[in-house]
PDB file of C-alpha atoms in Angstrom:
ATOM      1  CA  MET Q 132       0.109  -0.110   0.129  1.00 64.00           C
ATOM      2  CA  LYS Q 133       1.913   3.575  -1.705  1.00 90.00           C
ATOM      3  CA  PHE Q 134      -0.595   5.723   0.512  1.00 95.00           C
ATOM      4  CA  ARG Q 135      -1.398   5.742   4.367  1.00 95.00           C
ATOM      5  CA  PRO Q 136      -5.547   6.178   4.071  1.00 97.00           C
ATOM      6  CA  PHE Q 137      -7.122   9.811   5.434  1.00 98.00           C
ATOM      7  CA  ASN Q 138     -10.266  11.328   6.127  1.00 98.00           C
ATOM      8  CA  ALA Q 139      -9.386  15.743   5.519  1.00 98.00           C
ATOM      9  CA  ASP Q 140     -12.223  18.047   7.240  1.00 98.00           C
ATOM     10  CA  TYR Q 141     -11.522  21.515   5.336  1.00 97.00           C
ATOM     11  CA  LEU Q 142     -13.644  24.775   5.496  1.00 97.00           C
ATOM     12  CA  VAL Q 143     -14.195  26.662   2.880  1.00 95.00           C
ATOM     13  CA  TYR Q 144     -13.959  30.952   2.845  1.00 94.00           C
ATOM     14  CA  ARG Q 145     -14.444  33.592   0.774  1.00 89.00           C
ATOM     15  CA  ALA Q 146     -13.160  36.691   0.976  1.00 86.00           C
ATOM     16  CA  GLY Q 147     -12.654  35.272   4.660  1.00 88.00           C
ATOM     17  CA  LYS Q 148     -15.563  35.327   5.573  1.00 90.00           C
ATOM     18  CA  LYS Q 149     -16.248  31.235   5.449  1.00 92.00           C
ATOM     19  CA  HIS Q 150     -19.630  30.163   3.570  1.00 91.00           C
ATOM     20  CA  GLY Q 151     -19.001  26.346   3.646  1.00 93.00           C
ATOM     21  CA  ASP Q 152     -17.412  23.296   4.845  1.00 95.00           C
ATOM     22  CA  ALA Q 153     -15.334  20.246   2.464  1.00 96.00           C
ATOM     23  CA  ASN Q 154     -14.193  16.254   2.950  1.00 97.00           C
ATOM     24  CA  ARG Q 155     -11.223  14.407   1.623  1.00 98.00           C
ATOM     25  CA  PHE Q 156     -10.873  11.135   2.253  1.00 98.00           C
ATOM     26  CA  LEU Q 157      -8.904   8.338   0.538  1.00 98.00           C
ATOM     27  CA  LYS Q 158      -9.545   4.839   1.843  1.00 97.00           C
ATOM     28  CA  PHE Q 159      -8.303   1.270   0.102  1.00 96.00           C
ATOM     29  CA  SER Q 160      -8.998  -2.579  -0.510  1.00 93.00           C
ATOM     30  CA  ASN Q 161      -9.048  -5.170  -2.334  1.00 91.00           C
ATOM     31  CA  ASN Q 162      -6.136  -3.830  -3.789  1.00 91.00           C
ATOM     32  CA  ARG Q 163      -7.854  -0.797  -5.171  1.00 95.00           C
ATOM     33  CA  TYR Q 164      -8.047   3.708  -3.742  1.00 97.00           C
ATOM     34  CA  GLN Q 165     -11.098   5.433  -3.601  1.00 97.00           C
ATOM     35  CA  MET Q 166     -10.615   8.631  -2.534  1.00 98.00           C
ATOM     36  CA  GLY Q 167     -13.543  11.054  -2.260  1.00 97.00           C
ATOM     37  CA  TYR Q 168     -14.348  15.210  -2.647  1.00 97.00           C
ATOM     38  CA  SER Q 169     -17.734  16.589  -0.841  1.00 96.00           C
ATOM     39  CA  SER Q 170     -18.454  19.978  -0.557  1.00 94.00           C
ATOM     40  CA  ASN Q 171     -21.044  21.864   0.830  1.00 92.00           C
ATOM     41  CA  ILE Q 172     -21.702  25.908   0.362  1.00 87.00           C
ATOM     42  CA  SER Q 173     -23.757  28.973   0.413  1.00 84.00           C
ATOM     43  CA  TRP Q 174     -23.293  32.384  -0.553  1.00 75.00           C
ATOM     44  CA  LEU Q 175     -25.920  34.533  -0.877  1.00 67.00           C
ATOM     45  CA  ILE Q 176     -28.540  33.247  -3.011  1.00 70.00           C
ATOM     46  CA  PHE Q 177     -25.587  30.783  -4.292  1.00 78.00           C
ATOM     47  CA  SER Q 178     -25.366  27.445  -3.602  1.00 83.00           C
ATOM     48  CA  ASP Q 179     -23.232  24.211  -4.311  1.00 82.00           C
ATOM     49  CA  LYS Q 180     -23.546  20.625  -3.112  1.00 92.00           C
ATOM     50  CA  ARG Q 181     -21.238  18.471  -4.894  1.00 91.00           C
ATOM     51  CA  LEU Q 182     -19.471  15.245  -3.925  1.00 95.00           C
ATOM     52  CA  GLU Q 183     -17.187  13.288  -6.354  1.00 96.00           C
ATOM     53  CA  THR Q 184     -15.424   9.841  -5.695  1.00 97.00           C
ATOM     54  CA  SER Q 185     -12.078   8.156  -7.365  1.00 98.00           C
ATOM     55  CA  GLU Q 186     -11.351   4.591  -7.591  1.00 98.00           C
ATOM     56  CA  PHE Q 187      -7.740   4.000  -9.364  1.00 98.00           C
ATOM     57  CA  GLN Q 188      -5.127   1.138  -8.917  1.00 97.00           C
ATOM     58  CA  LEU Q 189      -0.843   1.957  -9.080  1.00 95.00           C
ATOM     59  CA  ASN Q 190       0.798   0.775 -11.642  1.00 92.00           C
ATOM     60  CA  ASN Q 191       4.796   0.795 -11.529  1.00 88.00           C
ATOM     61  CA  ASP Q 192       4.080   4.185  -9.336  1.00 90.00           C
ATOM     62  CA  GLN Q 193       1.132   5.135 -11.566  1.00 95.00           C
ATOM     63  CA  VAL Q 194      -1.948   5.618 -10.651  1.00 97.00           C
ATOM     64  CA  GLN Q 195      -3.997   3.823 -12.994  1.00 97.00           C
ATOM     65  CA  PRO Q 196      -7.902   5.054 -12.589  1.00 98.00           C
ATOM     66  CA  LEU Q 197     -10.803   3.228 -12.867  1.00 98.00           C
ATOM     67  CA  HIS Q 198     -14.072   4.751 -12.340  1.00 97.00           C
ATOM     68  CA  TYR Q 199     -14.767   8.546 -11.746  1.00 97.00           C
ATOM     69  CA  LEU Q 200     -18.022  10.111 -10.141  1.00 96.00           C
ATOM     70  CA  MET Q 201     -19.152  13.231  -9.417  1.00 94.00           C
ATOM     71  CA  LYS Q 202     -22.665  14.803  -8.263  1.00 94.00           C
ATOM     72  CA  ARG Q 203     -23.587  18.734  -8.072  1.00 88.00           C
ATOM     73  CA  GLN Q 204     -26.800  20.040  -6.726  1.00 88.00           C
ATOM     74  CA  GLY Q 205     -27.020  23.598  -5.994  1.00 79.00           C
ATOM     75  CA  THR Q 206     -28.039  26.833  -7.825  1.00 78.00           C
ATOM     76  CA  GLY Q 207     -28.263  26.031 -11.358  1.00 77.00           C
ATOM     77  CA  PRO Q 208     -28.583  22.919 -13.044  1.00 82.00           C
ATOM     78  CA  SER Q 209     -27.826  19.033 -11.255  1.00 84.00           C
ATOM     79  CA  ARG Q 210     -25.256  17.065 -12.516  1.00 87.00           C
ATOM     80  CA  HIS Q 211     -24.138  14.086 -12.676  1.00 92.00           C
ATOM     81  CA  TYR Q 212     -21.122  12.771 -14.429  1.00 94.00           C
ATOM     82  CA  GLU Q 213     -19.206   9.101 -15.232  1.00 96.00           C
ATOM     83  CA  LEU Q 214     -16.015   8.325 -16.904  1.00 97.00           C
ATOM     84  CA  HIS Q 215     -14.964   4.419 -16.691  1.00 96.00           C
ATOM     85  CA  LEU Q 216     -11.560   3.320 -17.777  1.00 96.00           C
ATOM     86  CA  ASP Q 217     -11.142  -0.144 -18.275  1.00 96.00           C
ATOM     87  CA  PRO Q 218      -7.065  -0.714 -19.424  1.00 95.00           C
ATOM     88  CA  THR Q 219      -7.356  -4.085 -19.760  1.00 95.00           C
ATOM     89  CA  LYS Q 220      -9.754  -3.253 -22.948  1.00 94.00           C
ATOM     90  CA  GLN Q 221      -8.302  -0.092 -23.511  1.00 95.00           C
ATOM     91  CA  GLN Q 222     -11.802   1.389 -23.114  1.00 95.00           C
ATOM     92  CA  LEU Q 223     -12.952   4.511 -21.769  1.00 96.00           C
ATOM     93  CA  THR Q 224     -17.097   5.296 -21.201  1.00 95.00           C
ATOM     94  CA  VAL Q 225     -18.742   8.093 -20.730  1.00 94.00           C
ATOM     95  CA  GLY Q 226     -21.576   9.052 -18.464  1.00 91.00           C
ATOM     96  CA  LYS Q 227     -25.261   6.461 -16.838  1.00 86.00           C
ATOM     97  CA  LYS Q 228     -25.352   4.810 -19.964  1.00 87.00           C
ATOM     98  CA  ARG Q 229     -21.367   4.182 -20.658  1.00 90.00           C
ATOM     99  CA  GLU Q 230     -20.645   5.042 -24.406  1.00 90.00           C
ATOM    100  CA  LEU Q 231     -17.901   3.934 -25.530  1.00 90.00           C
ATOM    101  CA  ILE Q 232     -15.442   6.754 -26.566  1.00 86.00           C
ATOM    102  CA  ALA Q 233     -13.980   4.917 -29.947  1.00 75.00           C
ATOM    103  CA  ASN Q 234     -10.420   4.869 -30.927  1.00 71.00           C
ATOM    104  CA  SER Q 235      -9.338   6.699 -27.877  1.00 80.00           C
ATOM    105  CA  TRP Q 236      -6.426   5.221 -25.376  1.00 91.00           C
ATOM    106  CA  GLN Q 237      -3.579   6.891 -23.576  1.00 93.00           C
ATOM    107  CA  ASP Q 238      -1.907   4.516 -20.391  1.00 93.00           C
ATOM    108  CA  ASN Q 239      -0.467   8.198 -18.718  1.00 95.00           C
ATOM    109  CA  TRP Q 240      -4.955   9.099 -18.388  1.00 97.00           C
ATOM    110  CA  LEU Q 241      -5.335  10.166 -14.307  1.00 98.00           C
ATOM    111  CA  ASP Q 242      -9.359  12.023 -13.734  1.00 97.00           C
ATOM    112  CA  PRO Q 243     -10.497  14.688 -11.618  1.00 95.00           C
ATOM    113  CA  LEU Q 244      -9.731  13.565  -8.626  1.00 96.00           C
ATOM    114  CA  SER Q 245      -6.719  10.926  -8.516  1.00 96.00           C
ATOM    115  CA  TYR Q 246      -3.961  13.249 -10.066  1.00 96.00           C
ATOM    116  CA  HIS Q 247      -4.159  14.750  -6.524  1.00 97.00           C
ATOM    117  CA  GLN Q 248      -2.809  11.759  -5.570  1.00 97.00           C
ATOM    118  CA  GLN Q 249      -0.301  10.884  -8.622  1.00 97.00           C
ATOM    119  CA  LEU Q 250       0.936  15.030  -7.821  1.00 98.00           C
ATOM    120  CA  VAL Q 251       2.023  13.067  -3.861  1.00 98.00           C
ATOM    121  CA  LEU Q 252       4.315   9.922  -5.706  1.00 97.00           C
ATOM    122  CA  ASP Q 253       5.988  12.672  -7.104  1.00 97.00           C
ATOM    123  CA  LEU Q 254       6.860  15.048  -4.847  1.00 98.00           C
ATOM    124  CA  ARG Q 255       8.105  12.002  -2.771  1.00 97.00           C
ATOM    125  CA  ALA Q 256      10.694  11.949  -6.472  1.00 96.00           C
ATOM    126  CA  GLY Q 257      11.548  14.965  -6.125  1.00 97.00           C
ATOM    127  CA  LYS Q 258       9.930  15.894  -8.830  1.00 98.00           C
ATOM    128  CA  THR Q 259       9.138  19.740  -8.184  1.00 98.00           C
ATOM    129  CA  GLU Q 260       6.729  20.887 -12.364  1.00 98.00           C
ATOM    130  CA  PHE Q 261       4.115  17.874 -13.146  1.00 97.00           C
ATOM    131  CA  PHE Q 262       2.539  17.363 -16.066  1.00 98.00           C
ATOM    132  CA  TYR Q 263      -0.326  15.159 -16.540  1.00 97.00           C
ATOM    133  CA  ASP Q 264      -3.157  14.367 -18.929  1.00 97.00           C
ATOM    134  CA  VAL Q 265      -6.837  15.291 -17.412  1.00 97.00           C
ATOM    135  CA  LEU Q 266      -9.780  13.351 -18.254  1.00 96.00           C
ATOM    136  CA  ASN Q 267     -12.701  15.992 -18.217  1.00 91.00           C
ATOM    137  CA  ARG Q 268     -16.336  15.614 -16.725  1.00 83.00           C
ATOM    138  CA  ASN Q 269     -16.634  13.921 -20.879  1.00 86.00           C
ATOM    139  CA  GLY Q 270     -13.979  12.297 -21.132  1.00 91.00           C
ATOM    140  CA  ASN Q 271     -12.094  15.327 -23.364  1.00 92.00           C
ATOM    141  CA  SER Q 272      -8.328  14.662 -21.634  1.00 94.00           C
ATOM    142  CA  LYS Q 273      -6.641  18.467 -21.360  1.00 94.00           C
ATOM    143  CA  THR Q 274      -3.039  19.067 -20.069  1.00 96.00           C
ATOM    144  CA  TYR Q 275      -1.758  20.418 -17.171  1.00 96.00           C
ATOM    145  CA  HIS Q 276       1.052  22.162 -16.077  1.00 97.00           C
ATOM    146  CA  TYR Q 277       1.937  22.832 -11.652  1.00 97.00           C
ATOM    147  CA  LYS Q 278       5.164  24.036 -10.862  1.00 98.00           C
ATOM    148  CA  VAL Q 279       6.842  24.124  -6.916  1.00 98.00           C
ATOM    149  CA  VAL Q 280       7.575  27.522  -6.761  1.00 98.00           C
ATOM    150  CA  MET Q 281       8.036  27.752  -3.432  1.00 98.00           C
ATOM    151  CA  GLU Q 282       8.565  26.658   0.027  1.00 98.00           C
ATOM    152  CA  GLU Q 283       6.213  29.453   2.887  1.00 98.00           C
ATOM    153  CA  PRO Q 284       5.023  28.381   6.547  1.00 98.00           C
ATOM    154  CA  LEU Q 285       1.191  28.373   6.755  1.00 98.00           C
ATOM    155  CA  ALA Q 286      -1.240  29.528   9.250  1.00 98.00           C
ATOM    156  CA  LEU Q 287      -4.095  27.152   8.643  1.00 98.00           C
ATOM    157  CA  PRO Q 288      -7.481  26.113  10.515  1.00 98.00           C
ATOM    158  CA  TYR Q 289      -5.407  23.180  11.342  1.00 98.00           C
ATOM    159  CA  GLY Q 290      -2.116  24.825  12.980  1.00 98.00           C
ATOM    160  CA  THR Q 291       1.042  26.375  11.343  1.00 98.00           C
ATOM    161  CA  LEU Q 292       2.554  24.284   8.809  1.00 98.00           C
ATOM    162  CA  ARG Q 293       6.237  23.760   6.893  1.00 98.00           C
ATOM    163  CA  THR Q 294       4.350  24.118   3.528  1.00 98.00           C
ATOM    164  CA  LEU Q 295       4.887  23.938  -0.475  1.00 98.00           C
ATOM    165  CA  ARG Q 296       3.043  26.419  -2.370  1.00 98.00           C
ATOM    166  CA  ILE Q 297       2.014  24.541  -6.519  1.00 98.00           C
ATOM    167  CA  ALA Q 298       0.752  26.635  -9.185  1.00 97.00           C
ATOM    168  CA  ARG Q 299      -0.942  25.576 -12.206  1.00 95.00           C
ATOM    169  CA  MET Q 300       0.875  26.735 -15.255  1.00 96.00           C
ATOM    170  CA  ASP Q 301      -1.614  26.568 -17.716  1.00 91.00           C
ATOM    171  CA  ASP Q 302      -4.927  28.518 -17.598  1.00 85.00           C
ATOM    172  CA  PRO Q 303      -3.900  31.867 -17.347  1.00 84.00           C
ATOM    173  CA  GLU Q 304      -7.643  33.436 -16.699  1.00 83.00           C
ATOM    174  CA  LYS Q 305      -8.161  31.291 -14.155  1.00 86.00           C
ATOM    175  CA  GLN Q 306      -5.366  31.154 -11.453  1.00 92.00           C
ATOM    176  CA  VAL Q 307      -4.724  27.962  -8.720  1.00 94.00           C
ATOM    177  CA  TYR Q 308      -2.630  27.745  -5.806  1.00 96.00           C
ATOM    178  CA  ALA Q 309      -2.239  24.564  -4.300  1.00 97.00           C
ATOM    179  CA  TRP Q 310      -0.465  24.515  -0.221  1.00 98.00           C
ATOM    180  CA  VAL Q 311       1.368  20.894   0.504  1.00 98.00           C
ATOM    181  CA  ALA Q 312       3.202  19.730   4.378  1.00 98.00           C
ATOM    182  CA  PRO Q 313       5.546  17.521   3.642  1.00 98.00           C
ATOM    183  CA  GLU Q 314       5.800  16.717   6.964  1.00 97.00           C
ATOM    184  CA  LEU Q 315       1.486  15.124   6.229  1.00 98.00           C
ATOM    185  CA  ASP Q 316       3.099  13.126   3.008  1.00 97.00           C
ATOM    186  CA  TYR Q 317       2.342  16.018   1.122  1.00 98.00           C
ATOM    187  CA  MET Q 318      -1.094  15.430   1.811  1.00 98.00           C
ATOM    188  CA  LEU Q 319      -3.047  18.388   0.623  1.00 98.00           C
ATOM    189  CA  VAL Q 320      -4.116  21.736   3.624  1.00 98.00           C
ATOM    190  CA  ARG Q 321      -4.855  24.431   1.424  1.00 98.00           C
ATOM    191  CA  LEU Q 322      -5.891  25.172  -2.189  1.00 96.00           C
ATOM    192  CA  TRP Q 323      -6.311  28.589  -3.841  1.00 96.00           C
ATOM    193  CA  ARG Q 324      -8.486  29.471  -6.870  1.00 93.00           C
ATOM    194  CA  GLY Q 325      -9.512  32.766  -8.306  1.00 91.00           C
ATOM    195  CA  GLU Q 326     -10.777  33.595 -11.570  1.00 86.00           C
ATOM    196  CA  ASP Q 327      -9.160  37.824 -13.170  1.00 79.00           C
ATOM    197  CA  ASN Q 328      -7.253  37.356 -10.045  1.00 78.00           C
ATOM    198  CA  VAL Q 329     -11.140  37.471  -8.151  1.00 82.00           C
ATOM    199  CA  GLU Q 330     -10.715  34.668  -4.900  1.00 86.00           C
ATOM    200  CA  GLN Q 331     -13.408  32.317  -5.897  1.00 87.00           C
ATOM    201  CA  PHE Q 332     -12.936  30.160  -3.285  1.00 91.00           C
ATOM    202  CA  ASP Q 333     -10.417  30.112  -0.461  1.00 95.00           C
ATOM    203  CA  VAL Q 334     -10.476  26.109   1.361  1.00 96.00           C
ATOM    204  CA  GLN Q 335      -8.215  25.648   4.091  1.00 98.00           C
ATOM    205  CA  LEU Q 336      -7.277  21.762   6.223  1.00 98.00           C
ATOM    206  CA  HIS Q 337      -9.181  21.909   9.692  1.00 98.00           C
ATOM    207  CA  LYS Q 338      -9.158  17.642  11.108  1.00 98.00           C
ATOM    208  CA  LEU Q 339      -7.257  15.172   9.895  1.00 98.00           C
ATOM    209  CA  GLU Q 340      -7.713  11.592  11.377  1.00 98.00           C
ATOM    210  CA  TRP Q 341      -4.705   8.783   9.311  1.00 97.00           C
ATOM    211  CA  LEU Q 342      -7.142   5.825   9.078  1.00 93.00           C
ATOM    212  CA  SER Q 343      -6.291   1.902   8.357  1.00 81.00           C
ATOM    213  CA  SER Q 344      -7.033   0.075   5.230  1.00 64.00           C
ATOM    214  CA  GLN Q 345      -9.811  -1.438   7.299  1.00 55.00           C
ATOM    215  CA  ASP Q 346     -11.504   2.268   7.229  1.00 50.00           C
ATOM    216  CA  LYS Q 347     -14.549   3.331   4.869  1.00 49.00           C
ATOM    217  CA  GLY Q 348     -13.074   7.030   5.881  1.00 47.00           C
ATOM    218  CA  SER Q 349     -16.454   9.426   4.491  1.00 45.00           C
ATOM    219  CA  PRO Q 350     -19.437   8.409   2.635  1.00 41.00           C
TER     220      PRO Q 350
END
């Protein structure tokens, strides 16, 4: 087992005020991992509640996603996205009806959650710049480019930690910064996102529990 299962709670801020909470978990059973993210945010008349899960395996220090699910409710239309990946058949299907994306397969594909754990592996290996081919919720691939830009102490609801700040480099219209803590095995401890330099949200670690492989984490 390469990764240590965990359950992590976060507070979600905007302009310095708390507007919701979030949870991330990782569990391990039957030789595969399940990672999850959920959030519940409200701001003025806007509300957003979502749940994401990813099941994946490890193959020679490469994350191999198998199934990704995202459900979203709140202001605006509800959403339901699914990705099914079969590395043996080299097939990708999308949606509830599992529509086949024909003539398309890459061994290094990652999904919108599983690439977080590939980042952990690469940081452990000493890398400071990262390129990931990430499938979006419709089964299209885009290369994400990230780079470690600085090391800094960070005061969080969880406490003060030594962190690495990582910036997303491939989207000039959106600003994304992630902070990870080496002493917590490169756990994501803060995520800040802006658009046209206007803050969209700021997610900060509040509580962290390390789990045994038998623990199921959050639902």
